[in-house]
Each structure stands twice: as C-alpha cells, then as structure tokens.
Tab-separated table of C-alpha atoms in Angstrom:
chain	number	residue	atom	x	y	z
A	25	MET	CA	1.407	15.113	16.713
A	26	GLU	CA	3.345	14.593	19.947
A	27	VAL	CA	5.108	11.473	21.236
A	28	LEU	CA	6.609	10.416	24.559
A	29	THR	CA	9.284	7.726	24.837
A	30	VAL	CA	8.736	5.587	27.940
A	31	ARG	CA	11.626	5.265	30.430
A	32	ILE	CA	13.485	8.239	28.996
A	33	PRO	CA	13.451	11.321	31.267
A	34	HIS	CA	12.153	13.731	28.679
A	35	TYR	CA	8.816	15.299	27.879
A	36	TRP	CA	6.206	15.180	25.171
A	37	ARG	CA	7.677	16.373	21.890
A	38	GLU	CA	6.385	16.946	18.409
A	39	THR	CA	7.284	14.622	15.557
A	40	SER	CA	9.680	15.960	12.940
A	41	THR	CA	6.858	16.076	10.390
A	42	PRO	CA	3.129	16.538	11.015
A	43	PRO	CA	0.617	13.808	10.125
A	44	PRO	CA	-0.171	13.983	6.391
A	45	TYR	CA	-3.904	13.319	6.821
A	46	PRO	CA	-6.636	13.963	9.388
A	47	VAL	CA	-7.789	10.881	11.278
A	48	MET	CA	-11.175	9.932	12.651
A	49	PRO	CA	-11.641	11.111	16.239
A	50	GLY	CA	-12.528	8.635	18.947
A	51	ARG	CA	-10.782	5.683	17.301
A	52	THR	CA	-7.737	4.179	18.971
A	53	ALA	CA	-4.742	3.494	16.732
A	54	THR	CA	-4.075	-0.155	15.851
A	55	PHE	CA	-0.573	-1.517	16.525
A	56	PHE	CA	0.806	-3.937	13.912
A	57	LYS	CA	4.409	-4.909	13.110
A	58	GLY	CA	6.065	-1.942	14.794
A	59	SER	CA	3.657	0.699	13.505
A	60	LEU	CA	0.474	2.472	14.514
A	61	PHE	CA	-2.391	2.689	12.030
A	62	TRP	CA	-5.221	5.211	11.917
A	63	THR	CA	-8.330	5.504	9.757
A	64	ILE	CA	-8.254	8.669	7.644
A	65	ASP	CA	-11.231	11.012	8.020
A	66	GLU	CA	-12.422	11.780	4.492
A	67	SER	CA	-15.067	14.216	5.741
A	68	LEU	CA	-12.329	16.748	6.584
A	69	PHE	CA	-10.929	16.910	3.050
A	70	GLN	CA	-11.455	20.304	1.419
A	71	ASP	CA	-12.432	18.603	-1.830
A	72	ALA	CA	-15.450	16.370	-1.223
A	73	THR	CA	-14.461	14.144	-4.159
A	74	THR	CA	-11.060	13.287	-2.660
A	75	VAL	CA	-10.721	9.639	-1.643
A	76	ALA	CA	-8.511	8.446	1.203
A	77	PRO	CA	-5.492	6.572	-0.225
A	78	GLY	CA	-5.529	4.010	2.575
A	79	PHE	CA	-4.661	3.972	6.266
A	80	MET	CA	-2.211	6.397	7.838
A	81	ARG	CA	0.812	4.613	9.288
A	82	PHE	CA	3.266	5.869	11.916
A	83	ARG	CA	6.468	3.836	12.271
A	84	LEU	CA	7.801	3.720	15.812
A	85	ASP	CA	11.427	3.013	14.844
A	86	ASP	CA	12.063	6.214	12.872
A	87	GLU	CA	8.855	8.150	13.692
A	88	SER	CA	7.948	8.576	10.034
A	89	PHE	CA	4.482	8.747	8.520
A	90	GLY	CA	3.246	6.818	5.526
A	91	VAL	CA	0.132	5.344	3.957
A	92	THR	CA	-0.768	1.666	3.725
A	93	PRO	CA	-3.043	0.884	0.754
A	94	PRO	CA	-6.416	-0.746	1.502
A	95	PRO	CA	-7.333	-4.249	0.338
A	96	PRO	CA	-8.312	-4.641	-3.341
A	97	CYS	CA	-12.056	-4.702	-2.757
A	98	ARG	CA	-14.634	-4.735	-5.520
A	99	ARG	CA	-15.981	-1.345	-4.503
A	100	ARG	CA	-14.761	1.853	-2.897
A	101	ILE	CA	-14.195	1.422	0.841
A	102	ASP	CA	-16.460	3.290	3.228
A	103	TYR	CA	-13.847	4.192	5.843
A	104	GLN	CA	-16.534	5.368	8.249
A	105	ALA	CA	-17.959	1.828	8.331
A	106	ILE	CA	-14.779	-0.198	8.906
A	107	THR	CA	-12.520	-0.822	11.903
A	108	LEU	CA	-8.920	-2.032	11.862
A	109	SER	CA	-7.947	-4.770	14.332
A	110	GLU	CA	-4.811	-6.791	15.041
A	111	LEU	CA	-5.676	-10.441	15.666
A	112	SER	CA	-3.133	-13.257	16.009
A	113	GLY	CA	-0.415	-11.328	14.174
A	114	GLU	CA	-2.635	-10.234	11.294
A	115	LEU	CA	-4.193	-6.882	10.450
A	116	CYS	CA	-7.926	-7.443	9.963
A	117	LEU	CA	-10.935	-5.470	8.780
A	118	CYS	CA	-14.476	-6.153	7.572
A	119	VAL	CA	-15.618	-4.342	4.426
A	120	PRO	CA	-19.373	-4.026	3.767
A	121	GLN	CA	-20.415	-4.768	0.222
A	122	GLU	CA	-22.662	-2.702	-2.017
A	123	PHE	CA	-25.794	-1.634	-0.181
A	124	VAL	CA	-29.053	-2.528	-1.929
A	125	PRO	CA	-32.340	-1.537	-0.208
A	126	ASP	CA	-34.431	-4.498	1.009
A	127	GLN	CA	-31.727	-6.952	-0.029
A	128	VAL	CA	-31.646	-9.965	2.294
A	129	ASP	CA	-28.222	-11.320	1.377
A	130	GLU	CA	-26.122	-8.301	2.326
A	131	SER	CA	-22.565	-9.320	3.073
A	132	TYR	CA	-19.182	-8.336	4.475
A	133	GLU	CA	-15.736	-9.365	3.303
A	134	LEU	CA	-13.171	-10.136	5.999
A	135	TRP	CA	-9.682	-9.152	4.813
A	136	VAL	CA	-6.368	-9.860	6.560
A	137	CYS	CA	-2.921	-8.373	5.920
A	138	HIS	CA	0.183	-10.501	6.440
A	139	GLY	CA	3.035	-8.041	5.967
A	140	MET	CA	4.209	-4.521	5.269
A	141	ASP	CA	6.361	-3.020	2.525
A	142	ASP	CA	9.459	-3.089	4.741
A	143	ASP	CA	9.316	-6.677	5.991
A	144	GLU	CA	11.663	-9.480	4.943
A	145	GLN	CA	9.819	-10.226	1.683
A	146	GLY	CA	9.567	-6.550	0.716
A	147	GLN	CA	6.428	-7.177	-1.345
A	148	GLY	CA	4.267	-4.489	0.207
A	149	PRO	CA	1.016	-5.075	2.091
A	150	ARG	CA	-0.311	-8.532	1.245
A	151	TRP	CA	-4.071	-8.513	1.691
A	152	GLU	CA	-6.056	-11.739	1.509
A	153	ARG	CA	-9.833	-12.112	1.496
A	154	ARG	CA	-10.364	-14.684	4.217
A	155	HIS	CA	-14.151	-14.909	4.647
A	156	VAL	CA	-17.419	-13.657	3.190
A	157	ILE	CA	-20.070	-13.122	5.864
A	158	VAL	CA	-23.579	-13.242	4.404
A	159	GLY	CA	-26.822	-12.173	6.010
A	160	TYR	CA	-25.621	-9.455	8.379
A	161	PRO	CA	-27.236	-6.079	7.587
A	162	VAL	CA	-25.247	-3.205	6.088
A	163	PHE	CA	-25.898	0.285	7.449
A	164	PRO	CA	-24.396	2.949	5.139
A	165	GLY	CA	-22.393	5.549	7.042
A	166	PHE	CA	-22.282	3.524	10.277
A	167	ARG	CA	-19.598	1.212	11.617
A	168	GLY	CA	-20.274	-2.368	10.605
A	169	LEU	CA	-18.835	-5.648	11.838
A	170	ARG	CA	-15.607	-5.249	13.825
A	171	PRO	CA	-13.119	-8.113	14.357
A	172	VAL	CA	-12.520	-8.222	18.124
A	173	ALA	CA	-10.956	-11.616	18.937
A	174	ALA	CA	-9.601	-14.760	17.297
A	175	ASP	CA	-8.389	-18.233	18.191
A	176	ALA	CA	-7.246	-21.246	16.197
A	177	ASP	CA	-10.798	-22.148	15.173
A	178	SER	CA	-12.790	-18.969	14.723
A	179	ILE	CA	-12.951	-15.179	14.573
A	180	LEU	CA	-15.336	-13.170	16.745
A	181	LEU	CA	-16.905	-10.033	15.267
A	182	TYR	CA	-18.980	-7.375	16.973
A	183	GLY	CA	-21.886	-5.601	15.295
A	184	GLY	CA	-22.451	-2.501	17.374
A	185	THR	CA	-25.363	-1.099	15.374
A	186	SER	CA	-27.626	-4.029	16.279
A	187	CYS	CA	-25.982	-5.517	19.384
A	188	HIS	CA	-24.921	-8.799	17.774
A	189	LEU	CA	-21.867	-10.998	18.087
A	190	CYS	CA	-20.846	-13.025	15.025
A	191	ARG	CA	-18.628	-16.098	15.170
A	192	CYS	CA	-16.955	-17.007	11.866
A	193	HIS	CA	-15.442	-20.503	11.713
A	194	ARG	CA	-12.047	-20.520	9.981
A	195	GLN	CA	-12.410	-23.875	8.208
A	196	THR	CA	-16.088	-24.141	7.296
A	197	GLN	CA	-16.673	-20.348	7.052
A	198	GLU	CA	-19.959	-20.928	8.864
A	199	THR	CA	-21.167	-17.743	10.560
A	200	ILE	CA	-23.306	-17.710	13.700
A	201	SER	CA	-24.905	-14.403	14.711
A	202	ARG	CA	-26.538	-13.915	18.115
A	203	PHE	CA	-28.240	-10.968	19.763
A	204	TYR	CA	-26.532	-10.501	23.117
A	205	ALA	CA	-27.343	-7.243	24.882
A	206	ASP	CA	-29.562	-4.218	24.844
A	207	VAL	CA	-30.306	-1.815	27.685
A	208	HIS	CA	-33.664	-0.021	27.742
A	209	HIS	CA	-35.206	2.733	29.878
A	210	LEU	CA	-31.928	4.202	31.095
A	211	SER	CA	-31.858	7.259	33.337
A	212	TYR	CA	-29.044	9.191	34.929
A	213	HIS	CA	-28.652	11.640	37.785
A	214	HIS	CA	-28.252	15.197	36.524
A	215	PRO	CA	-25.736	16.995	38.791
A	216	ASP	CA	-27.238	20.459	38.201
A	217	SER	CA	-30.920	19.746	38.697
A	218	GLY	CA	-30.497	16.877	41.155
A	219	THR	CA	-33.130	14.853	39.298
A	220	LEU	CA	-33.209	11.683	37.219
A	221	VAL	CA	-33.201	12.302	33.469
A	222	ASP	CA	-34.296	9.692	30.921
A	223	TYR	CA	-31.658	8.628	28.401
A	224	LYS	CA	-33.351	8.667	25.010
A	225	ASN	CA	-31.259	6.001	23.282
A	226	ASN	CA	-30.857	2.290	23.861
A	227	VAL	CA	-27.272	1.451	24.775
A	228	CYS	CA	-25.101	-1.578	24.206
A	229	ASP	CA	-21.377	-2.190	24.015
A	230	PHE	CA	-18.909	-5.045	23.957
A	231	ASN	CA	-15.181	-5.174	24.536
A	232	ILE	CA	-12.437	-7.768	24.921
A	233	THR	CA	-9.220	-7.116	26.822
A	234	ALA	CA	-6.317	-9.428	26.055
A	235	TYR	CA	-4.968	-11.239	29.125
A	236	THR	CA	-1.410	-10.263	30.047
A	237	PRO	CA	0.296	-12.126	32.924
A	238	SER	CA	1.487	-9.779	35.643
A	239	LEU	CA	5.173	-9.735	36.500
A	240	LEU	CA	4.378	-8.510	40.003
A	241	PRO	CA	3.499	-10.951	42.803
A	242	LEU	CA	-0.032	-10.520	44.124
C-alpha cells in the first residue's frame, strides 16, 4: 500500500508494513476518528473456511494497520452484503438477518459504533443496535441496505438491488421505503463499430455528496 502526504514535497511511498488482509475492490475506504476502514474480502482467503475478523483499519497518525471487530450480531456477517458509512460522527452499517426463502418479514439490523479502542474511554469499539428494519428483502451475496445520510430526525438508506430509498425515523423507528428510479432500454455508442448497442441490464444509482462551503470567492 502506498500513501502520499498532502502539502509535503515528496512522492508516493509504501507503508512500513503491508496490509494484513485483502480488501474488496471497488469500495472506497470509510474515514472515522482519524482512521480509514476497509471491508475485508473473504473470497481471497486460501482457506475457504476462514472468516474475516472484522474491518481492516489504517490509522493516519502512525500509519499502522489493525482490525476493528464487527458488531455482536446474532449470525455471521456477510461482508459482501454490508457497507460501512460515517454518519454524524458514528460508524454505521446494516446487517441482513438470516435469509429464509419466501419469508415476508426479512429484516436488517442497523448498528452504530461510537468509539475506537484508543479513544478517551479506552473501551474498544462500542457497537449499539440502533434500529431493526423489517420488510426489506434480503438478497444473499449482494449488497443490501446502505446508510447514506442522516439528520437529527432520521437516517436515509439506499437499497441498490431494487432501486429503493428507505427512511428510518430515529424516535419511532418507523421505516418508509419508496421505489425511486429505474432506467430501461439503455443503449450506448460503440466506438469501434460506430453503432448503437443495447445495454442488457436495467441501471439505477443514488449518491449523496456532503456540502462543504468553499473558502474561495466565486
């Protein structure tokens, strides 16, 4: 792994020790309390029975690697199906519960982490189960609900597999799920053939970018 310190006239350099685990490609690291967190890719373990011990952590102050344990869920976490997010100073993730075919009350648990093992309390990661979201389908092996935004009243979650947004109220724990987007009959211009080619899949996506005031006059 290589790092670059901003505002220091140097170049990309390797960390003193390599990352201890492989991480899932295509997933941006989550920043929380001075560290970057990645989801470990269990599919790259040589032993198929090996279970990821948690989330790989990279501290920015001393550039050391470590592992943060997952929340104490009732079942083994499917790391392929979860996404870490930092919302309002808390580390969040949604964990799908046991998948049962044709079950109508499938659910997710929303967990939040308040601190790390090196904070002022020194008690290690403190996970708390904040909400239970019932009625949203669970798709084994696919990413489930992802926390994407939060305010004082509610948490917004994105379900990419079925193009839904879920709003979970903090006080009442009421969950509202709405279908919001789906694009059909897509085609694109193929640069080699110069023709339009049909895109076989339906496409949808959703993203939120936090507003940051500019220090430059416009």
